[in-house]
mmCIF file of C-alpha atoms in Angstrom:
data_model
loop_
_atom_site.group_PDB
_atom_site.id
_atom_site.type_symbol
_atom_site.label_atom_id
_atom_site.label_comp_id
_atom_site.label_asym_id
_atom_site.label_seq_id
_atom_site.Cartn_x
_atom_site.Cartn_y
_atom_site.Cartn_z
ATOM 1 C CA MET A 1 -24.750 0.279 95.879
ATOM 2 C CA SER A 2 -25.527 -3.310 94.907
ATOM 3 C CA GLU A 3 -27.818 -2.131 92.129
ATOM 4 C CA TYR A 4 -24.869 -0.618 90.312
ATOM 5 C CA TYR A 5 -21.665 -2.458 91.184
ATOM 6 C CA CYS A 6 -21.232 -6.182 90.687
ATOM 7 C CA GLY A 7 -20.314 -8.134 93.791
ATOM 8 C CA TYR A 8 -21.643 -5.756 96.443
ATOM 9 C CA ASN A 9 -24.273 -7.213 98.745
ATOM 10 C CA PRO A 10 -27.133 -7.627 98.597
ATOM 11 C CA PRO A 11 -27.280 -8.988 95.034
ATOM 12 C CA PRO A 12 -30.177 -8.017 92.750
ATOM 13 C CA PRO A 13 -33.577 -9.589 93.483
ATOM 14 C CA ASN A 14 -33.995 -13.108 92.063
ATOM 15 C CA PHE A 15 -30.225 -13.511 91.730
ATOM 16 C CA LYS A 16 -30.191 -16.837 93.565
ATOM 17 C CA THR A 17 -33.335 -18.231 91.939
ATOM 18 C CA PHE A 18 -33.467 -16.973 88.333
ATOM 19 C CA PHE A 19 -31.575 -19.918 86.804
ATOM 20 C CA PRO A 20 -34.098 -22.531 85.553
ATOM 21 C CA GLU A 21 -33.560 -26.050 86.853
ATOM 22 C CA LYS A 22 -33.995 -27.555 83.387
ATOM 23 C CA TYR A 23 -30.659 -26.149 82.197
ATOM 24 C CA LYS A 24 -28.452 -27.416 85.010
ATOM 25 C CA ASP A 25 -27.469 -30.681 83.322
ATOM 26 C CA ARG A 26 -25.411 -28.800 80.696
ATOM 27 C CA LEU A 27 -24.833 -25.293 82.017
ATOM 28 C CA GLN A 28 -23.152 -24.046 85.175
ATOM 29 C CA ARG A 29 -23.324 -20.789 87.077
ATOM 30 C CA LEU A 30 -20.103 -18.974 87.876
ATOM 31 C CA PRO A 31 -18.487 -20.030 91.162
ATOM 32 C CA ASN A 32 -16.980 -17.544 93.594
ATOM 33 C CA PHE A 33 -13.575 -15.960 92.993
ATOM 34 C CA GLY A 34 -10.801 -18.347 91.967
ATOM 35 C CA LYS A 35 -12.716 -21.604 91.701
ATOM 36 C CA LEU A 36 -13.290 -21.229 87.962
ATOM 37 C CA ARG A 37 -9.614 -20.541 87.291
ATOM 38 C CA SER A 38 -8.395 -23.418 89.471
ATOM 39 C CA SER A 39 -10.802 -25.956 87.944
ATOM 40 C CA TRP A 40 -9.976 -24.751 84.422
ATOM 41 C CA GLU A 41 -6.254 -25.228 85.070
ATOM 42 C CA ILE A 42 -6.783 -28.927 85.776
ATOM 43 C CA HIS A 43 -8.228 -29.875 82.380
ATOM 44 C CA ARG A 44 -7.618 -26.727 80.281
ATOM 45 C CA ARG A 45 -10.938 -27.206 78.511
ATOM 46 C CA PRO A 46 -12.137 -24.337 76.349
ATOM 47 C CA THR A 47 -14.661 -22.376 78.397
ATOM 48 C CA VAL A 48 -17.546 -20.080 77.478
ATOM 49 C CA VAL A 49 -18.958 -17.445 79.828
ATOM 50 C CA VAL A 50 -22.345 -15.875 79.002
ATOM 51 C CA LEU A 51 -23.434 -12.836 81.027
ATOM 52 C CA HIS A 52 -26.597 -10.745 81.089
ATOM 53 C CA VAL A 53 -28.925 -9.059 83.575
ATOM 54 C CA PHE A 54 -30.815 -12.339 83.844
ATOM 55 C CA ALA A 55 -32.055 -11.632 87.368
ATOM 56 C CA ASP A 56 -33.940 -8.561 86.103
ATOM 57 C CA ASP A 57 -36.223 -10.383 83.660
ATOM 58 C CA ILE A 58 -35.581 -14.068 83.086
ATOM 59 C CA GLY A 59 -38.757 -14.306 81.014
ATOM 60 C CA ALA A 60 -37.373 -11.922 78.406
ATOM 61 C CA LEU A 61 -33.811 -13.225 78.566
ATOM 62 C CA GLU A 62 -34.264 -16.989 78.837
ATOM 63 C CA LYS A 63 -33.986 -17.231 75.044
ATOM 64 C CA TRP A 64 -30.239 -16.641 75.385
ATOM 65 C CA ILE A 65 -29.856 -19.386 77.989
ATOM 66 C CA ASP A 66 -31.860 -21.738 75.797
ATOM 67 C CA MET A 67 -29.566 -21.035 72.838
ATOM 68 C CA VAL A 68 -26.458 -21.800 74.866
ATOM 69 C CA TYR A 69 -28.112 -24.920 76.289
ATOM 70 C CA ARG A 70 -28.726 -26.244 72.780
ATOM 71 C CA LEU A 71 -25.121 -25.537 71.855
ATOM 72 C CA ALA A 72 -23.930 -27.396 74.954
ATOM 73 C CA ALA A 73 -25.666 -30.622 73.910
ATOM 74 C CA PRO A 74 -23.383 -33.698 73.988
ATOM 75 C CA GLY A 75 -23.839 -34.079 70.220
ATOM 76 C CA LEU A 76 -22.702 -30.507 69.572
ATOM 77 C CA LEU A 77 -20.087 -28.846 71.778
ATOM 78 C CA GLY A 78 -20.906 -30.134 75.238
ATOM 79 C CA GLY A 79 -18.130 -32.692 75.069
ATOM 80 C CA GLU A 80 -15.514 -30.128 74.065
ATOM 81 C CA MET A 81 -16.287 -27.026 76.123
ATOM 82 C CA ASP A 82 -17.519 -25.964 79.535
ATOM 83 C CA PHE A 83 -20.450 -23.539 79.527
ATOM 84 C CA PHE A 84 -21.119 -20.967 82.251
ATOM 85 C CA VAL A 85 -24.174 -18.694 82.299
ATOM 86 C CA ASP A 86 -24.853 -16.096 84.979
ATOM 87 C CA ASP A 87 -26.146 -12.673 85.841
ATOM 88 C CA VAL A 88 -23.552 -9.999 85.204
ATOM 89 C CA TRP A 89 -23.522 -9.271 88.959
ATOM 90 C CA GLN A 90 -21.451 -12.441 89.423
ATOM 91 C CA SER A 91 -18.770 -11.088 87.077
ATOM 92 C CA PHE A 92 -17.112 -9.547 90.135
ATOM 93 C CA ILE A 93 -15.104 -12.793 90.351
ATOM 94 C CA PHE A 94 -13.001 -11.541 87.440
ATOM 95 C CA ASN A 95 -11.912 -8.416 89.325
ATOM 96 C CA GLU A 96 -11.579 -9.152 93.004
ATOM 97 C CA ASP A 97 -9.341 -6.124 93.564
ATOM 98 C CA ASP A 98 -11.908 -3.342 93.353
ATOM 99 C CA PHE A 99 -15.279 -4.733 92.151
ATOM 100 C CA SER A 100 -15.370 -2.095 89.415
ATOM 101 C CA PHE A 101 -17.914 -3.601 87.012
ATOM 102 C CA SER A 102 -21.056 -1.502 86.802
ATOM 103 C CA ARG A 103 -24.193 -3.590 86.376
ATOM 104 C CA SER A 104 -26.103 -0.498 85.262
ATOM 105 C CA ASP A 105 -23.691 0.210 82.412
ATOM 106 C CA GLU A 106 -25.346 1.691 79.337
ATOM 107 C CA GLY A 107 -24.288 -1.364 77.355
ATOM 108 C CA CYS A 108 -26.061 -3.964 79.491
ATOM 109 C CA THR A 109 -29.832 -3.683 79.741
ATOM 110 C CA VAL A 110 -32.655 -6.170 79.262
ATOM 111 C CA ASP A 111 -32.797 -5.097 75.610
ATOM 112 C CA SER A 112 -29.090 -5.567 74.878
ATOM 113 C CA PHE A 113 -27.266 -8.596 73.513
ATOM 114 C CA PRO A 114 -25.582 -10.979 75.952
ATOM 115 C CA LEU A 115 -21.906 -10.548 76.774
ATOM 116 C CA ILE A 116 -20.131 -13.718 75.632
ATOM 117 C CA TYR A 117 -16.477 -14.507 76.298
ATOM 118 C CA ALA A 118 -14.537 -17.695 75.563
ATOM 119 C CA ALA A 119 -11.151 -18.910 76.798
ATOM 120 C CA ASN A 120 -9.246 -21.504 74.790
ATOM 121 C CA SER A 121 -7.037 -24.264 76.185
ATOM 122 C CA THR A 122 -4.053 -21.911 76.497
ATOM 123 C CA GLY A 123 -5.977 -19.225 78.359
ATOM 124 C CA LYS A 124 -6.396 -16.813 75.465
ATOM 125 C CA VAL A 125 -9.755 -15.050 75.707
ATOM 126 C CA PHE A 126 -12.011 -13.882 72.879
ATOM 127 C CA PHE A 127 -15.145 -11.743 72.813
ATOM 128 C CA PHE A 128 -18.227 -12.510 70.739
ATOM 129 C CA GLY A 129 -18.453 -9.073 69.170
ATOM 130 C CA ASP A 130 -16.143 -6.291 68.105
ATOM 131 C CA PHE A 131 -14.666 -3.130 69.586
ATOM 132 C CA THR A 132 -18.076 -1.446 69.671
ATOM 133 C CA GLY A 133 -19.709 -4.151 71.773
ATOM 134 C CA PRO A 134 -21.492 -7.508 71.614
ATOM 135 C CA LYS A 135 -23.129 -8.720 68.422
ATOM 136 C CA LEU A 136 -26.435 -10.526 68.015
ATOM 137 C CA PRO A 137 -25.869 -14.263 68.494
ATOM 138 C CA ASP A 138 -27.751 -17.080 66.841
ATOM 139 C CA LEU A 139 -27.050 -20.780 67.149
ATOM 140 C CA GLU A 140 -24.974 -20.961 63.967
ATOM 141 C CA SER A 141 -22.817 -17.875 64.553
ATOM 142 C CA LEU A 142 -22.200 -18.772 68.184
ATOM 143 C CA ARG A 143 -21.276 -22.324 67.233
ATOM 144 C CA ASP A 144 -18.803 -21.019 64.638
ATOM 145 C CA PHE A 145 -17.273 -18.751 67.274
ATOM 146 C CA CYS A 146 -16.921 -21.610 69.763
ATOM 147 C CA ASP A 147 -15.518 -23.951 67.087
ATOM 148 C CA GLN A 148 -12.814 -21.422 66.278
ATOM 149 C CA VAL A 149 -11.923 -21.078 69.950
ATOM 150 C CA ILE A 150 -11.743 -24.867 70.378
ATOM 151 C CA LYS A 151 -9.545 -25.274 67.292
ATOM 152 C CA GLY A 152 -7.277 -22.384 68.239
ATOM 153 C CA ILE A 153 -8.044 -20.368 65.111
ATOM 154 C CA ALA A 154 -10.178 -17.592 66.621
ATOM 155 C CA GLU A 155 -8.930 -14.099 65.788
ATOM 156 C CA GLU A 156 -9.241 -10.764 67.521
ATOM 157 C CA PRO A 157 -10.383 -7.591 65.730
ATOM 158 C CA THR A 158 -7.461 -5.698 64.251
ATOM 159 C CA ALA A 159 -6.403 -2.631 66.207
ATOM 160 C CA ARG A 160 -4.159 0.179 65.022
ATOM 161 C CA ASP A 161 -0.487 0.336 65.875
ATOM 162 C CA PRO A 162 -0.486 2.292 69.177
ATOM 163 C CA THR A 163 1.979 4.992 68.190
ATOM 164 C CA VAL A 164 1.924 8.759 68.603
ATOM 165 C CA GLU A 165 2.759 10.256 65.221
ATOM 166 C CA ASN A 166 5.111 13.225 65.009
ATOM 167 C CA LEU A 167 3.695 16.256 63.240
ATOM 168 C CA SER A 168 5.711 19.005 61.559
ATOM 169 C CA LEU A 169 4.779 22.113 59.610
ATOM 170 C CA ASP A 170 5.889 20.380 56.417
ATOM 171 C CA SER A 171 3.383 17.564 56.902
ATOM 172 C CA TRP A 172 0.679 19.666 58.583
ATOM 173 C CA ASN A 173 -1.864 19.951 55.774
ATOM 174 C CA GLU A 174 -1.342 16.411 54.554
ATOM 175 C CA LEU A 175 -1.907 14.830 57.953
ATOM 176 C CA MET A 176 -4.473 17.212 59.393
ATOM 177 C CA TYR A 177 -6.850 17.508 56.474
ATOM 178 C CA ALA A 178 -6.338 14.353 54.413
ATOM 179 C CA CYS A 179 -8.962 12.397 56.354
ATOM 180 C CA ASP A 180 -12.180 12.927 58.282
ATOM 181 C CA ASN A 181 -10.966 11.282 61.482
ATOM 182 C CA ASP A 182 -11.031 13.133 64.770
ATOM 183 C CA ILE A 183 -7.555 14.254 65.793
ATOM 184 C CA ALA A 184 -5.958 14.783 69.200
ATOM 185 C CA LEU A 185 -2.841 16.937 69.103
ATOM 186 C CA CYS A 186 -0.294 17.736 71.789
ATOM 187 C CA PHE A 187 2.091 20.681 71.448
ATOM 188 C CA TYR A 188 5.253 20.584 73.547
ATOM 189 C CA ASN A 189 8.623 22.337 73.641
ATOM 190 C CA SER A 190 11.614 20.016 73.787
ATOM 191 C CA LEU A 191 13.840 22.708 75.335
ATOM 192 C CA GLN A 192 11.541 24.940 77.337
ATOM 193 C CA ASN A 193 9.682 22.458 79.545
ATOM 194 C CA GLY A 194 12.574 20.481 80.966
ATOM 195 C CA ALA A 195 13.552 16.859 80.520
ATOM 196 C CA GLU A 196 11.433 15.421 83.334
ATOM 197 C CA VAL A 197 8.239 17.204 82.230
ATOM 198 C CA ASN A 198 8.666 16.068 78.639
ATOM 199 C CA ARG A 199 9.590 12.522 79.661
ATOM 200 C CA SER A 200 6.397 12.266 81.716
ATOM 201 C CA LEU A 201 4.371 13.798 78.889
ATOM 202 C CA MET A 202 5.728 11.337 76.316
ATOM 203 C CA ALA A 203 4.943 8.421 78.642
ATOM 204 C CA ASN A 204 1.390 9.698 79.079
ATOM 205 C CA LEU A 205 0.953 10.064 75.327
ATOM 206 C CA ASP A 206 2.224 6.527 74.725
ATOM 207 C CA TRP A 207 -0.246 5.251 77.330
ATOM 208 C CA LEU A 208 -3.026 7.238 75.659
ATOM 209 C CA ALA A 209 -2.146 5.828 72.233
ATOM 210 C CA ASP A 210 -2.436 2.307 73.619
ATOM 211 C CA LYS A 211 -5.867 3.068 75.096
ATOM 212 C CA LEU A 212 -7.051 4.513 71.768
ATOM 213 C CA LYS A 213 -5.724 1.767 69.478
ATOM 214 C CA GLN A 214 -9.237 0.405 68.854
ATOM 215 C CA GLU A 215 -10.683 3.884 68.228
ATOM 216 C CA SER A 216 -10.768 5.993 65.063
ATOM 217 C CA VAL A 217 -9.204 9.027 66.779
ATOM 218 C CA LEU A 218 -5.712 9.877 65.503
ATOM 219 C CA LEU A 219 -3.092 11.047 67.993
ATOM 220 C CA TYR A 220 -0.273 13.447 67.101
ATOM 221 C CA LYS A 221 2.454 15.346 68.914
ATOM 222 C CA MET A 222 4.407 18.378 67.718
ATOM 223 C CA ASP A 223 7.592 19.936 69.044
ATOM 224 C CA ILE A 224 7.078 23.694 68.731
ATOM 225 C CA ASN A 225 10.653 24.610 69.611
ATOM 226 C CA GLY A 226 11.655 27.045 66.863
ATOM 227 C CA ALA A 227 8.368 26.476 65.009
ATOM 228 C CA SER A 228 5.472 28.794 64.269
ATOM 229 C CA ILE A 229 2.115 27.118 64.750
ATOM 230 C CA PRO A 230 -1.214 28.241 63.233
ATOM 231 C CA LYS A 231 -2.757 31.165 65.110
ATOM 232 C CA LYS A 232 -6.013 29.339 65.822
ATOM 233 C CA PHE A 233 -4.083 27.223 68.326
ATOM 234 C CA LEU A 234 -3.631 29.448 71.349
ATOM 235 C CA VAL A 235 -0.612 27.973 73.069
ATOM 236 C CA GLU A 236 0.337 30.334 75.870
ATOM 237 C CA SER A 237 2.675 27.846 77.487
ATOM 238 C CA PRO A 238 3.324 24.276 76.377
ATOM 239 C CA PRO A 239 2.452 21.533 76.772
ATOM 240 C CA ALA A 240 -1.026 22.106 75.363
ATOM 241 C CA PHE A 241 -3.534 19.492 74.249
ATOM 242 C CA PHE A 242 -6.150 20.084 71.531
ATOM 243 C CA PHE A 243 -8.953 18.116 69.932
ATOM 244 C CA LEU A 244 -10.162 18.602 66.361
ATOM 245 C CA LYS A 245 -13.425 16.997 65.332
ATOM 246 C CA GLY A 246 -13.386 15.396 61.922
ATOM 247 C CA ASN A 247 -15.747 17.887 60.309
ATOM 248 C CA GLN A 248 -14.729 20.898 62.412
ATOM 249 C CA LYS A 249 -10.969 21.009 62.145
ATOM 250 C CA HIS A 250 -11.158 24.776 61.759
ATOM 251 C CA ASN A 251 -12.347 24.979 65.377
ATOM 252 C CA PRO A 252 -9.805 23.293 67.685
ATOM 253 C CA LEU A 253 -10.851 22.638 71.281
ATOM 254 C CA ARG A 254 -8.253 23.103 74.010
ATOM 255 C CA CYS A 255 -8.098 20.821 77.020
ATOM 256 C CA LYS A 256 -8.502 22.916 80.166
ATOM 257 C CA TYR A 257 -7.763 20.079 82.561
ATOM 258 C CA LYS A 258 -4.349 19.680 84.123
ATOM 259 C CA LEU A 259 -2.709 17.322 81.662
ATOM 260 C CA ASP A 260 -2.237 13.728 82.692
ATOM 261 C CA MET A 261 -3.149 10.470 80.985
ATOM 262 C CA TRP A 262 -6.649 10.220 82.483
ATOM 263 C CA THR A 263 -7.646 13.843 81.836
ATOM 264 C CA MET A 264 -6.486 13.610 78.224
ATOM 265 C CA LEU A 265 -8.511 10.430 77.738
ATOM 266 C CA ARG A 266 -11.571 12.014 79.337
ATOM 267 C CA PHE A 267 -11.186 15.136 77.180
ATOM 268 C CA ILE A 268 -11.144 13.015 74.018
ATOM 269 C CA ALA A 269 -14.121 10.936 75.187
ATOM 270 C CA GLU A 270 -16.137 14.072 75.951
ATOM 271 C CA ASN A 271 -15.523 15.671 72.568
ATOM 272 C CA SER A 272 -15.269 12.862 70.010
ATOM 273 C CA SER A 273 -17.639 13.144 67.047
ATOM 274 C CA GLU A 274 -19.082 9.748 67.938
ATOM 275 C CA GLU A 275 -18.850 8.029 71.293
ATOM 276 C CA LEU A 276 -15.712 5.948 71.649
ATOM 277 C CA CYS A 277 -15.925 2.167 71.410
ATOM 278 C CA TYR A 278 -14.312 1.416 74.773
ATOM 279 C CA TYR A 279 -15.148 4.573 76.753
ATOM 280 C CA ASN A 280 -18.299 6.524 77.522
ATOM 281 C CA ARG A 281 -18.494 10.311 77.493
ATOM 282 C CA ARG A 282 -17.121 10.446 81.040
ATOM 283 C CA GLY A 283 -14.029 8.531 79.988
ATOM 284 C CA ASN A 284 -15.054 5.425 81.928
ATOM 285 C CA ARG A 285 -14.423 2.091 80.276
ATOM 286 C CA ARG A 286 -17.549 0.383 78.969
ATOM 287 C CA LEU A 287 -18.606 -2.876 80.566
ATOM 288 C CA HIS A 288 -17.919 -5.135 77.565
ATOM 289 C CA ALA A 289 -14.360 -3.778 77.297
ATOM 290 C CA ASP A 290 -13.703 -3.759 81.037
ATOM 291 C CA LEU A 291 -14.812 -7.365 81.365
ATOM 292 C CA LEU A 292 -12.680 -8.433 78.399
ATOM 293 C CA ILE A 293 -9.556 -6.940 79.941
ATOM 294 C CA HIS A 294 -10.135 -8.558 83.329
ATOM 295 C CA ILE A 295 -11.260 -11.943 81.995
ATOM 296 C CA ARG A 296 -8.099 -12.058 79.893
ATOM 297 C CA ASP A 297 -6.108 -11.304 83.001
ATOM 298 C CA TYR A 298 -8.026 -13.960 84.949
ATOM 299 C CA PHE A 299 -7.148 -16.754 82.509
ATOM 300 C CA ASN A 300 -3.627 -15.510 81.806
ATOM 301 C CA LEU A 301 -1.300 -18.407 82.615
ATOM 302 C CA SER A 302 1.542 -16.035 83.430
ATOM 303 C CA ARG A 303 -0.444 -14.767 86.410
ATOM 304 C CA ASN A 304 0.434 -16.310 89.752
ATOM 305 C CA LYS A 305 -2.178 -19.010 90.164
ATOM 306 C CA THR A 306 -1.938 -18.816 93.961
ATOM 307 C CA ARG A 307 -4.032 -15.649 93.701
ATOM 308 C CA TYR A 308 -6.856 -17.831 92.573
#
């Protein structure tokens, strides 16, 4: 179990000893549970967290620690930020509820880039990368990133407005075939299914739209009450959920799972033309995205600090 999920004992081999002594004057390892949050609240200093599978091969990965160490020099950013470096196993402190971070995630191997997160003085957290994952750091780009966090001018990647667009027969061709994006489409009947069923369905679709706002998949819904839909969509009884790949819109795929928010997300993740940014083919959130969500929650000043 410990090989896969962060925080379960025993930790990976070399976890306690991988961190070279020569870096300890500028860099810290992550403390347990709420100690980072409570110490940060005292001074509100911008804070950088650098994670990797360091315990697996410190020889291959020490270059990342060395880069951060140089950045943390008193003449650079050491006087303005706190720097934490640790094996990703220790990231369990950011999700003490269920220890859900998978250390064996496809996005975190010895060959991958480090996962770098930074919290500013107000607790807003930024990721050194984009929706698809971490980017390759060098001293200059990482310094620019940290400078922006310190000055309060760092920006997040722009996501789409998380709305579920209504589709009608009048706009069918324009919306369905005007672009090469993958499309997820839900047919429902506003009169046939009953108010409670449709209310739950709309809530699930809104949730799904929010989860897909960083993805290129477009999400539509269509009320088929009194409408005649194309014959290639076999809707025996609504609601029905379909997926159309960008270059295969003539061949819609129907979701055979019982429809709820998680099965619809999994269905999209399984069938998307390219793997989603935040979710793997099983519909599980990728490590870089999962950590970002929980680290943001960890530093969120509206959270009850007594938890930490």
